[in-house]
CSV table of C-alpha atoms and ligand atoms in Angstrom, one decimal:
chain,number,residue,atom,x,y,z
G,1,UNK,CA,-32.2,18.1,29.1
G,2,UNK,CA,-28.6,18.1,27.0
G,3,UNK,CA,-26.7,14.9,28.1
G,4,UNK,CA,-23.7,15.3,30.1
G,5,UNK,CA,-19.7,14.7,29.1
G,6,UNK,CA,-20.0,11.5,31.0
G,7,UNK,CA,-23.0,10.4,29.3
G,8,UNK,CA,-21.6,11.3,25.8
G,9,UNK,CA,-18.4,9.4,26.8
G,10,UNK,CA,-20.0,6.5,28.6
G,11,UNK,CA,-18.9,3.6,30.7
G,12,UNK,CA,-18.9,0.0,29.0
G,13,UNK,CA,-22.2,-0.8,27.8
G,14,UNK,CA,-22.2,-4.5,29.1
G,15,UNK,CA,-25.1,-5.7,27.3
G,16,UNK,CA,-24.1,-5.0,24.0
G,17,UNK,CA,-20.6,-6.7,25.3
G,18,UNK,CA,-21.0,-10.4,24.4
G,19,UNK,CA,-18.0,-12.8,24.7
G,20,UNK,CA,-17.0,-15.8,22.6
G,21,UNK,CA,-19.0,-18.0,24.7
G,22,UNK,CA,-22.3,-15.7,24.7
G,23,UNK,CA,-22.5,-15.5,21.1
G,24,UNK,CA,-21.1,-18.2,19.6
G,25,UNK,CA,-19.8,-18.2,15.7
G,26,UNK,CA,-23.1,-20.2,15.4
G,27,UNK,CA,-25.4,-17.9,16.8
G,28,UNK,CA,-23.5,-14.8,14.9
G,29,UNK,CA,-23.9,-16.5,12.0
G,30,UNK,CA,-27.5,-17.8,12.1
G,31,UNK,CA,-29.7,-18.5,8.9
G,32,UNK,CA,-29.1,-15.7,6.1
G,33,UNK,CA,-26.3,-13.8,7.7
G,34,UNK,CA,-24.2,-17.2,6.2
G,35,UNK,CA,-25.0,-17.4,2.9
G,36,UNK,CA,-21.7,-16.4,1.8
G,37,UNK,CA,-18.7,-14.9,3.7
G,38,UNK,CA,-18.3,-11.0,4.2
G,39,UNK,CA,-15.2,-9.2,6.1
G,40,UNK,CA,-16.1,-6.2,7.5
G,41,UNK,CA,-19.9,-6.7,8.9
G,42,UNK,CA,-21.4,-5.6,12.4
G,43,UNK,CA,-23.2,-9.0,14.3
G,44,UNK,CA,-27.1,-9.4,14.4
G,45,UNK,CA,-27.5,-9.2,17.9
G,46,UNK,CA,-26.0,-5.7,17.5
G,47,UNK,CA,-28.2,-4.9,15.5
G,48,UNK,CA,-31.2,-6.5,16.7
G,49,UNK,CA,-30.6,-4.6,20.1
G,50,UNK,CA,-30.6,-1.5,18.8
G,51,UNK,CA,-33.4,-2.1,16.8
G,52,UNK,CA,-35.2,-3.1,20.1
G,53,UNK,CA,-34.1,0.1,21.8
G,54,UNK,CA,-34.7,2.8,19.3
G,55,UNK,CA,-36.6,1.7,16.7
G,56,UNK,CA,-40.9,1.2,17.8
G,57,UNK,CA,-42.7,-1.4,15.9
G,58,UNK,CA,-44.1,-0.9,12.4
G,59,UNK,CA,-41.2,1.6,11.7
G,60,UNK,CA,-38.8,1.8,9.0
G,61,UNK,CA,-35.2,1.3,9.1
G,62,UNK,CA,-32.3,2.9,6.6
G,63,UNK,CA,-28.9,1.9,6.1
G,64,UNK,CA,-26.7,3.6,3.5
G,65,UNK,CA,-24.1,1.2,3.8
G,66,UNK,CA,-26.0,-2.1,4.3
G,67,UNK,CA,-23.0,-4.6,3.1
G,68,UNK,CA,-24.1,-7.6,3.2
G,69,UNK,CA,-27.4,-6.6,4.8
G,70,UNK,CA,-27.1,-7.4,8.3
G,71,UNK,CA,-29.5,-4.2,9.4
G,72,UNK,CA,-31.9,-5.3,6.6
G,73,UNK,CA,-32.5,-9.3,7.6
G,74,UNK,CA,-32.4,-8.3,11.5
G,75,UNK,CA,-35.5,-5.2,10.5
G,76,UNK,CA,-37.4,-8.3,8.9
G,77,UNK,CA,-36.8,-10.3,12.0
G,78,UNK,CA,-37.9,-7.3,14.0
G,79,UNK,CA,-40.9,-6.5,12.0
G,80,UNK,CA,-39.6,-3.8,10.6
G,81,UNK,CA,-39.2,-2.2,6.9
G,82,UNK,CA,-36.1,-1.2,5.9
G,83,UNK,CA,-33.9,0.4,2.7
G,84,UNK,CA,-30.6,-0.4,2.2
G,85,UNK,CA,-27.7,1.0,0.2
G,86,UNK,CA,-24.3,-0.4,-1.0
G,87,UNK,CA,-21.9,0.4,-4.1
G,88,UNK,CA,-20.7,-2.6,-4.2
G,89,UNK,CA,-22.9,-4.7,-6.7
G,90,UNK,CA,-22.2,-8.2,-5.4
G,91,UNK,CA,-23.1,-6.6,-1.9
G,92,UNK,CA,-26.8,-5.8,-3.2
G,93,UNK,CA,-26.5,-9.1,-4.9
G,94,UNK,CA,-26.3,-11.1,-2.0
G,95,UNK,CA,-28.9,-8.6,0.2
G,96,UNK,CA,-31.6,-9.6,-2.3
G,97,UNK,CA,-31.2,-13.1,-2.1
G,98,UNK,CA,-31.4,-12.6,1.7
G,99,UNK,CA,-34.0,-10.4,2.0
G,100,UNK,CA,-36.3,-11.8,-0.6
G,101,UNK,CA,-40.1,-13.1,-0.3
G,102,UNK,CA,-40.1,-16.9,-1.8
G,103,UNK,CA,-42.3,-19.5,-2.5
G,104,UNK,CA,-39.9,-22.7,-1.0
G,105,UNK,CA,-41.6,-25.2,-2.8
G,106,UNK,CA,-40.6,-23.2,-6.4
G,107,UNK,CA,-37.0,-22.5,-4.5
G,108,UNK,CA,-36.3,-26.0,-3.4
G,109,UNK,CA,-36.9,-27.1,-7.0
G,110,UNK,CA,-34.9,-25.0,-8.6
G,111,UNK,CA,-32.0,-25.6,-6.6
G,112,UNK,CA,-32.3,-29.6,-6.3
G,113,UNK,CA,-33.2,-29.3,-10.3
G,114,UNK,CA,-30.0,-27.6,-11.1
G,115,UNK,CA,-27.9,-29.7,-8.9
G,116,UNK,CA,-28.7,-32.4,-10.3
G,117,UNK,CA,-28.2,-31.3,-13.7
G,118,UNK,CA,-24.8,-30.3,-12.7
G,119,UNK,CA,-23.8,-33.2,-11.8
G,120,UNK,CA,-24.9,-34.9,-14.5
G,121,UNK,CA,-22.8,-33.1,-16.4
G,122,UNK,CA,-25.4,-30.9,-17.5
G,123,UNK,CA,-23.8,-27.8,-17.9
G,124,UNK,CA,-21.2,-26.1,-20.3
G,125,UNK,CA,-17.8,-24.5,-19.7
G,126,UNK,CA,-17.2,-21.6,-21.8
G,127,UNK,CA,-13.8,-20.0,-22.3
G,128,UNK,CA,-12.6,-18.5,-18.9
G,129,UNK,CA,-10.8,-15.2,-18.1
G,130,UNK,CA,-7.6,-14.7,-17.7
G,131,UNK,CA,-8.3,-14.4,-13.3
G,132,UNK,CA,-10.2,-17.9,-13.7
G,133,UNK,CA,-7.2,-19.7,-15.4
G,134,UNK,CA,-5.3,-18.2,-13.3
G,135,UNK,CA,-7.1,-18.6,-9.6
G,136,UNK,CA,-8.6,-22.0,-10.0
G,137,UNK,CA,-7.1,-25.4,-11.1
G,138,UNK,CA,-8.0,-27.0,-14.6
G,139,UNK,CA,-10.9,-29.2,-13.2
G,140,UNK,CA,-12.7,-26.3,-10.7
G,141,UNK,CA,-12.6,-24.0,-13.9
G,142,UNK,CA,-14.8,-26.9,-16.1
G,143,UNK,CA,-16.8,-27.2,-13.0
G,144,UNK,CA,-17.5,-23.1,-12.2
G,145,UNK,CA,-18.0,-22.4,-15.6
G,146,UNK,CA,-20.8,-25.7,-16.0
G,147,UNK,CA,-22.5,-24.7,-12.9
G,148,UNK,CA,-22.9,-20.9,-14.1
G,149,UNK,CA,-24.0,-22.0,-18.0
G,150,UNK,CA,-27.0,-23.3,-16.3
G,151,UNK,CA,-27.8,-20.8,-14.0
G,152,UNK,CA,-29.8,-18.5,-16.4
G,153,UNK,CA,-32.6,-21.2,-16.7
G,154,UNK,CA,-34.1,-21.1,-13.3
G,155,UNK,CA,-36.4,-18.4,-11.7
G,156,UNK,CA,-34.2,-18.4,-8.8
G,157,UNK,CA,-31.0,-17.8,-10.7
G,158,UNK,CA,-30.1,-15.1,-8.0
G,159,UNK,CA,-29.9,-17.8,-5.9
G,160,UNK,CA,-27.9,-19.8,-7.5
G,161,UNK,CA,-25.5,-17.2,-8.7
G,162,UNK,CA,-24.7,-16.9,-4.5
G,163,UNK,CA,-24.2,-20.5,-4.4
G,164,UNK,CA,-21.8,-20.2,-7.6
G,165,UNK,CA,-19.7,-17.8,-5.8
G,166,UNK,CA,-19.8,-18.8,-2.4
G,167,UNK,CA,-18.1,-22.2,-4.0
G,168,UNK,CA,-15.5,-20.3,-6.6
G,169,UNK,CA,-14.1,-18.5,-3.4
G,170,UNK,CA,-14.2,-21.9,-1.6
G,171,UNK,CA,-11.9,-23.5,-4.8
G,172,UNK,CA,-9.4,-20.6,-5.2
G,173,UNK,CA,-5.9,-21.9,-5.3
G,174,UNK,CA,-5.2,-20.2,-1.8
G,175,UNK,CA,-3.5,-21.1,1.6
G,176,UNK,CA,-6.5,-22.6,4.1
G,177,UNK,CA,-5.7,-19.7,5.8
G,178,UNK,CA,-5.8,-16.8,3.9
G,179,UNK,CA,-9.2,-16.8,2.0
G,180,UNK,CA,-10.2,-13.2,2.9
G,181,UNK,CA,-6.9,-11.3,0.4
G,182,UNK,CA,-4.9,-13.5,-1.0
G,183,UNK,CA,-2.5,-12.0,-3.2
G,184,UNK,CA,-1.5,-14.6,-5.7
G,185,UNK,CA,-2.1,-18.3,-6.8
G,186,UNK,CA,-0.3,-20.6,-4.2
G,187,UNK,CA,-0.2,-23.4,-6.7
G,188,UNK,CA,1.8,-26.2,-4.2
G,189,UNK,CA,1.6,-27.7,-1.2
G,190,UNK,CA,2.1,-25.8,1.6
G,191,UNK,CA,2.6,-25.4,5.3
G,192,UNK,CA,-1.2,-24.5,6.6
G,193,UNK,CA,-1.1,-22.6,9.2
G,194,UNK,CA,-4.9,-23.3,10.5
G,195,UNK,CA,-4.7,-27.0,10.2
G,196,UNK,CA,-0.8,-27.5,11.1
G,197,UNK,CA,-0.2,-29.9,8.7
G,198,UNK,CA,1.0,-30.0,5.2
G,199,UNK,CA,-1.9,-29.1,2.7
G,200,UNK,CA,-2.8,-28.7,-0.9
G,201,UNK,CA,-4.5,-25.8,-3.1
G,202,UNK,CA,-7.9,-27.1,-4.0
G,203,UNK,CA,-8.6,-28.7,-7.5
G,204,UNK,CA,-12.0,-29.1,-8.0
G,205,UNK,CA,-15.1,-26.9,-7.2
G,206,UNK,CA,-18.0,-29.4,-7.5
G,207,UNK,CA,-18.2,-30.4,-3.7
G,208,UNK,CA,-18.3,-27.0,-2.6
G,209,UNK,CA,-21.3,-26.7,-5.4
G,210,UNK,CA,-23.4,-29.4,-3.4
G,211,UNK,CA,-22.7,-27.9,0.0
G,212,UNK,CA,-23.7,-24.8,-0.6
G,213,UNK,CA,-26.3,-25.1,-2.5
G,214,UNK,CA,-28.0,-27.5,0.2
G,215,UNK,CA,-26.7,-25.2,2.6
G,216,UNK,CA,-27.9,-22.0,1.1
G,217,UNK,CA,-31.6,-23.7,0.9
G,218,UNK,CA,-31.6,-24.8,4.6
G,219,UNK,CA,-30.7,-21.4,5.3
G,220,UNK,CA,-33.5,-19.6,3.1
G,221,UNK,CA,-36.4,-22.0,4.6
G,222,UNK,CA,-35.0,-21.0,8.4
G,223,UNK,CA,-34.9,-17.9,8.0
G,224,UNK,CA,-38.6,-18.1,6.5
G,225,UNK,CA,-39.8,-19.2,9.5
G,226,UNK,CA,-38.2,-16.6,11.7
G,227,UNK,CA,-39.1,-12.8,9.5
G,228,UNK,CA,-41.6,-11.3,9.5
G,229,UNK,CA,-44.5,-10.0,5.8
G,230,UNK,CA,-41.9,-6.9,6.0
G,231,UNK,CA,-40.1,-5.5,2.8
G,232,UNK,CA,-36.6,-4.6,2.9
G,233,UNK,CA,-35.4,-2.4,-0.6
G,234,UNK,CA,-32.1,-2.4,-1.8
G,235,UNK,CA,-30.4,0.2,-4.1
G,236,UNK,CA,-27.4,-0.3,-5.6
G,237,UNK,CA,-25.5,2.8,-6.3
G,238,UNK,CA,-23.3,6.1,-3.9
G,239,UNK,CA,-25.0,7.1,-1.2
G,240,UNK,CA,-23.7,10.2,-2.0
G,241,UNK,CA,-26.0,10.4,-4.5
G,242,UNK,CA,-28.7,8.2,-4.7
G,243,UNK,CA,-32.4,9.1,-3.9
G,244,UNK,CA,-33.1,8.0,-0.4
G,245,UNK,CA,-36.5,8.4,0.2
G,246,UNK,CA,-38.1,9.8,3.1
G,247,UNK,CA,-39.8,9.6,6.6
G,248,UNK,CA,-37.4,6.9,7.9
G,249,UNK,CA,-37.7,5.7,11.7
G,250,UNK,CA,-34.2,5.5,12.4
G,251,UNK,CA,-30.7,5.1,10.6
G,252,UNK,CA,-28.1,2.5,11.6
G,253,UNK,CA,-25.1,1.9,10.0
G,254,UNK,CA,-21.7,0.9,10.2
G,255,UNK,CA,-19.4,3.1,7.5
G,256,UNK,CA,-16.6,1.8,6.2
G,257,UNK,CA,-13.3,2.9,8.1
G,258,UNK,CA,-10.6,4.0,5.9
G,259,UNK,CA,-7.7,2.2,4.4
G,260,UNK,CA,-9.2,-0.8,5.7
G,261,UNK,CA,-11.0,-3.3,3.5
G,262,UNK,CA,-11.8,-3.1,-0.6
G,263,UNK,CA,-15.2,-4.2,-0.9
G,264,UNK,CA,-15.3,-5.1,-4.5
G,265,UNK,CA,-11.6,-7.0,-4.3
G,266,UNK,CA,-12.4,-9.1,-1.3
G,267,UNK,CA,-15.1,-10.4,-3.9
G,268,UNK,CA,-13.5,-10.1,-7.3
G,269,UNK,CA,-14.1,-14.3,-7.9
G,270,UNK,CA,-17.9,-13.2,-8.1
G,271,UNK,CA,-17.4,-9.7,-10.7
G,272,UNK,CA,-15.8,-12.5,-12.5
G,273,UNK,CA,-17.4,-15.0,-12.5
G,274,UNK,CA,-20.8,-13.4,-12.9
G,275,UNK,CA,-20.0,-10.3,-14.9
G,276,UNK,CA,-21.1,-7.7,-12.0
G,277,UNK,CA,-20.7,-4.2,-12.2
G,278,UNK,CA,-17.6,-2.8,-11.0
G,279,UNK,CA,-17.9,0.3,-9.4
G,280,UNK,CA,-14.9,0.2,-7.2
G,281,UNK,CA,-14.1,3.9,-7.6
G,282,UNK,CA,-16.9,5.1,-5.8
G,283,UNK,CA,-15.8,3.0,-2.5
G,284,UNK,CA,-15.7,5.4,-0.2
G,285,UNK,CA,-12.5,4.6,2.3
G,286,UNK,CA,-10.5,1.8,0.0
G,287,UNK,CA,-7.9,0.3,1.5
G,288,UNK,CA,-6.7,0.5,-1.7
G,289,UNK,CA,-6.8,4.7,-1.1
G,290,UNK,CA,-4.6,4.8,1.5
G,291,UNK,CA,-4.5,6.5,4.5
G,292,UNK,CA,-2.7,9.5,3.8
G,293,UNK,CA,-4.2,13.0,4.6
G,294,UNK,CA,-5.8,13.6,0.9
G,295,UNK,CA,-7.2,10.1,1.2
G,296,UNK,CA,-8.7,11.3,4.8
G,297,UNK,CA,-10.4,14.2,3.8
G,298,UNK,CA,-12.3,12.8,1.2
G,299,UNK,CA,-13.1,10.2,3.5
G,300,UNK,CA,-14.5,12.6,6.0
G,301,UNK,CA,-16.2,14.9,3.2
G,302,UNK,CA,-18.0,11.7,1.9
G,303,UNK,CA,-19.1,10.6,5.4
G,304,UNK,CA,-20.3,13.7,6.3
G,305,UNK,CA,-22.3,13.8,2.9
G,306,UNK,CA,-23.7,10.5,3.3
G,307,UNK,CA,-25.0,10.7,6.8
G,308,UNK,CA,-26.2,14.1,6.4
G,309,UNK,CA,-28.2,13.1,3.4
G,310,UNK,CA,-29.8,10.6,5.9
G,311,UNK,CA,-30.8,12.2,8.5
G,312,UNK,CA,-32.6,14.3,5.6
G,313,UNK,CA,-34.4,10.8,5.3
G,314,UNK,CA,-35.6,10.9,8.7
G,315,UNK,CA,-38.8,11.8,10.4
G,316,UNK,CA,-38.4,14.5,12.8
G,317,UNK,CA,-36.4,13.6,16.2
G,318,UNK,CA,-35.5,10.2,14.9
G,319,UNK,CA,-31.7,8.8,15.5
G,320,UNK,CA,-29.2,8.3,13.6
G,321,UNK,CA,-27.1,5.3,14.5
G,322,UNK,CA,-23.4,5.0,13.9
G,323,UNK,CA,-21.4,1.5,14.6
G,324,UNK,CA,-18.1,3.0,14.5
G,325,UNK,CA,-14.3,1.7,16.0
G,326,UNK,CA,-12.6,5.8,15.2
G,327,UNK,CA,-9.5,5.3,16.4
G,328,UNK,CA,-8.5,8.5,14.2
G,329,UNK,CA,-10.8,10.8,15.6
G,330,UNK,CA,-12.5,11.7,12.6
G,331,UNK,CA,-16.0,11.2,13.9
G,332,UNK,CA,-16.9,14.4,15.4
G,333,UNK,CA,-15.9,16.6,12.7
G,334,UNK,CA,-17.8,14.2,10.3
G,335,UNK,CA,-21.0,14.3,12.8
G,336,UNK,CA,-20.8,18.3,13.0
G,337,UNK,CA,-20.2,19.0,9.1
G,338,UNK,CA,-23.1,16.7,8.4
G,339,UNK,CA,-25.0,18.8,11.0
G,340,UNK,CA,-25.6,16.1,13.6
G,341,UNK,CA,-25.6,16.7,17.7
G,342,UNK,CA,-24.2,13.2,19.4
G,343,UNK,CA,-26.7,12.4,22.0
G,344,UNK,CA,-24.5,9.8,23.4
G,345,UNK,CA,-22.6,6.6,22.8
G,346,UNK,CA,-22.9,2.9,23.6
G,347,UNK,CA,-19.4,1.6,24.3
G,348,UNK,CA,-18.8,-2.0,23.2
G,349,UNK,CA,-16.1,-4.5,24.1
G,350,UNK,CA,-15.9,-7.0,21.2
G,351,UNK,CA,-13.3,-9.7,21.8
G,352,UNK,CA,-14.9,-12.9,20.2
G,353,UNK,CA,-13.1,-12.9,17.3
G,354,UNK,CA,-11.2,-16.4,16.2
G,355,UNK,CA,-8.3,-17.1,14.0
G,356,UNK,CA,-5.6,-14.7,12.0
G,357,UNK,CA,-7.8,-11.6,12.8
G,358,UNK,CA,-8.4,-12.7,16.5
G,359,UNK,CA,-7.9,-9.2,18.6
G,360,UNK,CA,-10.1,-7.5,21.2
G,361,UNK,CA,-10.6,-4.2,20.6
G,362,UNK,CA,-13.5,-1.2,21.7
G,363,UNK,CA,-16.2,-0.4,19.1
G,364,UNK,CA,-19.2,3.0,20.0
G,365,UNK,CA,-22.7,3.0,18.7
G,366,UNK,CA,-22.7,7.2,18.2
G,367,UNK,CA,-26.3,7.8,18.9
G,368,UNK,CA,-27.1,11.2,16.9
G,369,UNK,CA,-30.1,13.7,15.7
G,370,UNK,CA,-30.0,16.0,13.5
G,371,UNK,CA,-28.2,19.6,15.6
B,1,SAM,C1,-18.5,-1.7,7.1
B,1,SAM,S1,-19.3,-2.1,5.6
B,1,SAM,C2,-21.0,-2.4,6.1
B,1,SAM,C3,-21.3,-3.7,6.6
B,1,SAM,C4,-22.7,-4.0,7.1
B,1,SAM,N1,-22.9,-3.3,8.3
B,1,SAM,C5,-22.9,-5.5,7.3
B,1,SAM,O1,-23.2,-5.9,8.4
B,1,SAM,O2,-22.7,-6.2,6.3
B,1,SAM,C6,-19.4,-0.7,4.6
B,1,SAM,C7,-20.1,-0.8,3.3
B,1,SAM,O3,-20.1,0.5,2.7
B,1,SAM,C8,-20.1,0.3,1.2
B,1,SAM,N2,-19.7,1.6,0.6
B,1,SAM,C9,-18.5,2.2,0.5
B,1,SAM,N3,-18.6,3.3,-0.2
B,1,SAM,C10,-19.9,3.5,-0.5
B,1,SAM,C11,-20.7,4.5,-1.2
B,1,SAM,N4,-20.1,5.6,-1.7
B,1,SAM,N5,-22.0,4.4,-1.2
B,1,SAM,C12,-22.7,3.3,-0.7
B,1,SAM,N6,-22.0,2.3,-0.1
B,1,SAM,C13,-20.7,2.4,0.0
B,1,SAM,C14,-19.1,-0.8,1.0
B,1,SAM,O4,-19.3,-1.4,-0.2
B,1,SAM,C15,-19.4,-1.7,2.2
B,1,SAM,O5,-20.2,-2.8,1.9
């Protein structure tokens, strides 16, 4: 039977709803999904319910904009296979080193081995860039740079690569409280916001070098003990183009929203630093693009393209999934030029949000087949 209006435009769906105090930053950010910071992702238990509800065991899961590969880590949990897409190189990156099969006696070696050869003053600095002079002070610049000359020798040198970044955005000469876009060098003290007292721009990266790559180990070996045999793929490249695959259980995704968020700039320390691929172009939704009407029609023409391309992917009768906050109303042209029917929508109230970006604010899972 064809839903009703009021089912299409439903009510609050309370358990998909969680405050601050349900889901703690702790729990949102358990094992993997914290191996190095990400604006702009949905939260596991998100996922993780919708994988419960729609998706039936064994199954396979496809995201063509998998970020930093929430839907991928949360379809190993579930026992679940799962293909995910980004165009942003550091993106797949950091979705490899998350998804990964290891052997943690070979990782933990690797990681302790080069730590300690680090820090006894192993490594080499080359010449830096003109950003790395720039962004880090004199001492975090020798320190990067050593850390990353020894990189190359390991098996795991994925690994560590995340570990090299996750600390160069840590040492940036930035205000405590504006890590995610900073716009230039804040080279003196200042007036921090976060910690309400006078601080000062960081001058050396080894620390960070040491916590995180202890941290990014602890998270690897608990997150071992929580997935499941399961594969998750990642392709790097525009969904708009790339070759999918076929007979998918489900899609979910979250698409970018435009004029929002750059996905390569809010990582340029790592193109940097580790020589990535910069396909920034491509992005589909830049903030950098705007939001003027041009820059919304080719936001809605790539959309449409890109989840009509999946549902292609899909078995027969399977859903499409779509996390979406579309406060301009571009959604249901998108749905119906990529030949979609919306089924219905789960209504979520997120308000758990702490610090600058602290807000509340209504986000819809758009539950769609193909029309
Ligand atoms: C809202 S984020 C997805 C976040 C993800 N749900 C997570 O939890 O990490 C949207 C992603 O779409 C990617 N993207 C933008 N344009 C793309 C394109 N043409 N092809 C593939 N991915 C693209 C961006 O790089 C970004 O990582």
């Amino acid at each position: 039977m064809a839903p009703t209006q009021e089912a299409i435009y439903a009510e609050l769906d309370a358990d998909l709803s969680w405050s601050e105090s349900d889901l703690p930053e702790r729990v949102r950010t358990k094992h993997v999904h914290r191996l190095h910071p990400y604006l702009g992702k949905f939260i596991p238990q998100l996922v993780e319910e919708l994988l419960h509800r729609h998706v039936t065991a064994g199954g396979r899961v496809l995201d063509p904009f998998a970020g930093s590969g929430t839907t991928l880590v949360q379809s190993l949990e579930s026992g679940l296979d799962s293909t995910g897409v980004d165009i942003a190189s550091f993106n797949c990156l950091l979705m490899k080193v998350k998804t990964r099969h290891y052997n943690l006696f070979r990782l933990e070696h690797d990681v302790r081995d080069a730590l300690a050869r680090f820090e006894r003053g192993d490594g080499k600095a080359t010449r830096p860039t003109g950003f790395v002079r720039d962004w880090y002070a004199p001492a975090a610049v020798a320190e990067l740079l050593a850390f990353r000359s020894l990189i190359g020798d390991y098996e795991h040198a994925d690994v560590l690569r995340i570990v090299l970044a996750r600390a160069a955005r840590s040492a940036r000469r930035t205000t405590h409280f504006d890590l995610d876009f900073p716009k230039a060098p804040q080279l003196e003290p200042y007036w921090c916001y976060k910690h309400r007292r006078e601080c000062k721009p960081v001058e050396h990266a080894s620390h960070f070098v040491r916590r995180y790559a202890l941290d990014t180990l602890a998270r690897l070996k608990e997150f071992a003990r929580v997935r499941s045999k399961h594969d998750a793929a990642v392709l790097h490249g525009d969904a708009r183009e790339l070759e999918l695959g076929a007979r998918f259980d489900a899609v979910i995704t979250s698409p970018p929203y435009p004029g929002l968020i750059d996905y390569h700039e809010q990582h340029r320390y790592a193109y940097e630093l580790l020589g990535l691929d910069d396909r920034r172009e491509r992005e589909l939704g830049a903030a950098a693009g705007g939001t003027a009407k041009p820059a919304l029609a080719s936001y809605t023409d790539g959309i449409a393209l890109v989840l009509e391309r999946s549902a292609a992917a899909l078995r027969p009768g399977a859903p499409l999934l779509v996390v979406v906050n579309d406060r301009r109303e571009l959604y249901p042209e998108i749905l119906e030029r990529a030949g979609l029917r919306l089924d219905g929508r789960h209504r979520r109230h997120v308000n758990r949000r702490t610090g600058r970006r602290a807000g509340e604010y209504f986000e819809d899972v758009l539950v769609a087949h193909r029309a």
